[in-house]
Coordinates of N, CA and C in Angstrom, one line a residue:
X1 N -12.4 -39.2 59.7 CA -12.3 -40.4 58.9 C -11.5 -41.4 59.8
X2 N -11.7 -42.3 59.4 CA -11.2 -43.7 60.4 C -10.4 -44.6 59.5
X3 N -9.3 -45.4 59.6 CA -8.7 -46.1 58.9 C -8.2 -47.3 59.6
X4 N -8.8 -48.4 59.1 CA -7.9 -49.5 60.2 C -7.0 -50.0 59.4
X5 N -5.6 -50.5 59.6 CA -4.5 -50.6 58.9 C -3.9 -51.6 58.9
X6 N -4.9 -53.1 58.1 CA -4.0 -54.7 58.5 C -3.0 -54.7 57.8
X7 N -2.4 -55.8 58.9 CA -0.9 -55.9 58.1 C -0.7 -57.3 58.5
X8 N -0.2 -58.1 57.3 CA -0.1 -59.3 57.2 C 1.9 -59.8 56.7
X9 N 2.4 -60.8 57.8 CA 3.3 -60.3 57.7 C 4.4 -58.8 57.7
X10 N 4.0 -58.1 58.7 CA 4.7 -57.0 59.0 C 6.1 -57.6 59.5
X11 N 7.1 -56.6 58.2 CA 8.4 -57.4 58.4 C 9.3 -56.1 59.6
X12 N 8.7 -55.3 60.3 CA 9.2 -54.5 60.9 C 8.1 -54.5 62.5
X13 N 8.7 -54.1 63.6 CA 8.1 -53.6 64.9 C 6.5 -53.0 64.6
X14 N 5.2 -53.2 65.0 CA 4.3 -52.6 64.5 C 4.2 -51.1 65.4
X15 N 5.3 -50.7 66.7 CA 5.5 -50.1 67.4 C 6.2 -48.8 66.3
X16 N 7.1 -49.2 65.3 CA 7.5 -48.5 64.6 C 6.9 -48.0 63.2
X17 N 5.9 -48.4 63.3 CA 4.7 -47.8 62.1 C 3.8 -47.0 62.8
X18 N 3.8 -47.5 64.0 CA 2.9 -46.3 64.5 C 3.6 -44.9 64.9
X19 N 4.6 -45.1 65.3 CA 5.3 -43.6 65.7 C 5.4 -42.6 64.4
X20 N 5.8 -43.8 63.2 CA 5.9 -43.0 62.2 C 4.7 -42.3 61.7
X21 N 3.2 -43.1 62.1 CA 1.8 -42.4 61.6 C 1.5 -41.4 62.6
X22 N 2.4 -41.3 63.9 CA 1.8 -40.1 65.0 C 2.4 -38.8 64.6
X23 N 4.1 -39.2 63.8 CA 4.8 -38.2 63.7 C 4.0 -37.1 62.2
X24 N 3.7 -38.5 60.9 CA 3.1 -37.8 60.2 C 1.7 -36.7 60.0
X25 N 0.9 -37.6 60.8 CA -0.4 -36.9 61.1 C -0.4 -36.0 61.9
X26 N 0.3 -35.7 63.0 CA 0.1 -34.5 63.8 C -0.1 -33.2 63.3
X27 N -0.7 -32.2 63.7 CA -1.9 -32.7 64.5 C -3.2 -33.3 63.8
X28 N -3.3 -33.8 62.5 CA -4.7 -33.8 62.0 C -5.2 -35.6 62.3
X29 N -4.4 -35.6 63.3 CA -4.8 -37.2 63.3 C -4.2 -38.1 64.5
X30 N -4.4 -39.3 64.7 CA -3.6 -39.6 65.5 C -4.0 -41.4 65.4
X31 N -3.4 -42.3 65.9 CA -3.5 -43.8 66.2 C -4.0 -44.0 67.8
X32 N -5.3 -44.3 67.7 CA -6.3 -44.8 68.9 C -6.3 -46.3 69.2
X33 N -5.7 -47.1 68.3 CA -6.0 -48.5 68.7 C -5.2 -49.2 68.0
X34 N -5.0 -50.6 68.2 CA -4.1 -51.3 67.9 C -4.1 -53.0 68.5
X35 N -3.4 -53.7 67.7 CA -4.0 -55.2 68.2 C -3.6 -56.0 67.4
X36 N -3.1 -57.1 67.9 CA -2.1 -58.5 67.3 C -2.8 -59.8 67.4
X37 N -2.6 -60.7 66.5 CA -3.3 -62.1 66.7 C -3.3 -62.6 65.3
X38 N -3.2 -64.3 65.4 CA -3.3 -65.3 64.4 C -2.9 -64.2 63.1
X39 N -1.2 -63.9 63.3 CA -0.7 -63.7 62.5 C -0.8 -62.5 61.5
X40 N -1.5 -61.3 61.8 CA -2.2 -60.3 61.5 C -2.0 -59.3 62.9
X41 N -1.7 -57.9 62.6 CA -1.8 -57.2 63.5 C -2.9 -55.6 62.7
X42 N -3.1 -54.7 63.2 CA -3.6 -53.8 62.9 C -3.4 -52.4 63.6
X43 N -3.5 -51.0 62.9 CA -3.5 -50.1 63.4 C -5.0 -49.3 63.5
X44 N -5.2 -48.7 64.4 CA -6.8 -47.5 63.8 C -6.1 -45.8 64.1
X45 N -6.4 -45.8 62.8 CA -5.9 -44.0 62.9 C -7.4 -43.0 62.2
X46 N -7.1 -42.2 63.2 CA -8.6 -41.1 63.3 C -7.7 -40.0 62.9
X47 N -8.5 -39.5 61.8 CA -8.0 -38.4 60.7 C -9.1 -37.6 60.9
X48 N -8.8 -35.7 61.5 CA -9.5 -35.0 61.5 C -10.1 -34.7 60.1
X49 N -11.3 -34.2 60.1 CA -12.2 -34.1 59.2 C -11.7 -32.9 58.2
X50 N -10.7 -32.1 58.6 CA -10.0 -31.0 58.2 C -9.1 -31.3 56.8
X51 N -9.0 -32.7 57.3 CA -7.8 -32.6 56.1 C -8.1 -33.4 55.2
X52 N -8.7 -33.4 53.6 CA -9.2 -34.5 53.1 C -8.7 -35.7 52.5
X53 N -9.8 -36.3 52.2 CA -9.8 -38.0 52.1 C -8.7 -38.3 51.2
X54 N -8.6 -37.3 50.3 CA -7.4 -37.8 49.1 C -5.8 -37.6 49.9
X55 N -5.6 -36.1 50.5 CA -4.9 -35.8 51.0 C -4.2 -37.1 52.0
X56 N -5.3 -37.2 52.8 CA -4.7 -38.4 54.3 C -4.2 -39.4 53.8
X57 N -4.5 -40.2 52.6 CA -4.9 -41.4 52.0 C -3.3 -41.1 51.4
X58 N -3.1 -40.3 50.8 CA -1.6 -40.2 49.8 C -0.5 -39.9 51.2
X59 N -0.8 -39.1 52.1 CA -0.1 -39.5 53.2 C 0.1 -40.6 54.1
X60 N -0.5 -41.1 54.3 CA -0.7 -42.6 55.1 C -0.1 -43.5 53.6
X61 N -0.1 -43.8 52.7 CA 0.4 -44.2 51.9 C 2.1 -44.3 51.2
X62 N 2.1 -42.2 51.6 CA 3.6 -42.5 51.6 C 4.5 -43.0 52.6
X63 N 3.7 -42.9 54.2 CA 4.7 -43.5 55.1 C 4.5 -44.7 55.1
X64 N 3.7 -45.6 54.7 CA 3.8 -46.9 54.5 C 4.8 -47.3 53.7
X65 N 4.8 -46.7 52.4 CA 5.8 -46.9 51.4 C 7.6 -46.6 52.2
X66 N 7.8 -45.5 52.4 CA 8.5 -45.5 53.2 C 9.4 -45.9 54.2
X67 N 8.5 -46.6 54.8 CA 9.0 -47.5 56.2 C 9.0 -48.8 55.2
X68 N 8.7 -49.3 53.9 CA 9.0 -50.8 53.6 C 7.5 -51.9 53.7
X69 N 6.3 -50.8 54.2 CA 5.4 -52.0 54.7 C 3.5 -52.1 53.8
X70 N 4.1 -51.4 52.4 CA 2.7 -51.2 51.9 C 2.6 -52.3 51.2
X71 N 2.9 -53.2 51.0 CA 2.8 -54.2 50.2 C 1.9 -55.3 50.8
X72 N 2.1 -55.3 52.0 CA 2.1 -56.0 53.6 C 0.3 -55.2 54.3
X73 N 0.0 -54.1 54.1 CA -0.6 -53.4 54.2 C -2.3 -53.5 53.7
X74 N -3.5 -53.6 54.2 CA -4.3 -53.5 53.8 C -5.3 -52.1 54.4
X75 N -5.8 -51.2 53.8 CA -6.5 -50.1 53.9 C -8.3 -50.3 54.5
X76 N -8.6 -50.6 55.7 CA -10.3 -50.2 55.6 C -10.7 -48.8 55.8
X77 N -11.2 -47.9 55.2 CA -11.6 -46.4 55.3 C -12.8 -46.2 55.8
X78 N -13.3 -45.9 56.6 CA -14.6 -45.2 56.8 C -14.7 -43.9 57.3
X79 N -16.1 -42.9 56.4 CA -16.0 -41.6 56.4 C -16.5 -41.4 57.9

């Protein structure tokens, strides 16, 4: 599964949402890409196929919550 992760107004480092999505996902996943501009930045995190869609999605959700930044936060999912 693939998830790209905008964030509009991210009130924190986008260097520090990612460590937090390497730390949670390991090993079933990991953050491959990333990229800033006209006020919008984004993450892409690749979720092994092992661990399912509801599962990832409530985890990636709680470290958003977490760190302060789901609000800020937009989810694109592809299987």
């Amino acid at each position: 599964m693939f998830v790209e992760i905008v964030f509009v107004g991210l009130p924190i480092d986008r260097d520090e949402v990612e460590e937090a999505l390497e730390a949670a996902f390991e090993p079933d996943g990991e953050v491959t890409g990333a990229g800033s501009g006209m006020g919008r930045c984004h993450l892409d995190l690749e979720i092994a196929e092992g661990l399912g869609t509801t599962a990832a999605l409530e985890r990636l959700r709680a470290v958003l919550s977490d760190l302060g930044v789901a609000d800020c936060a937009t989810l694109n999912v592809s299987e």
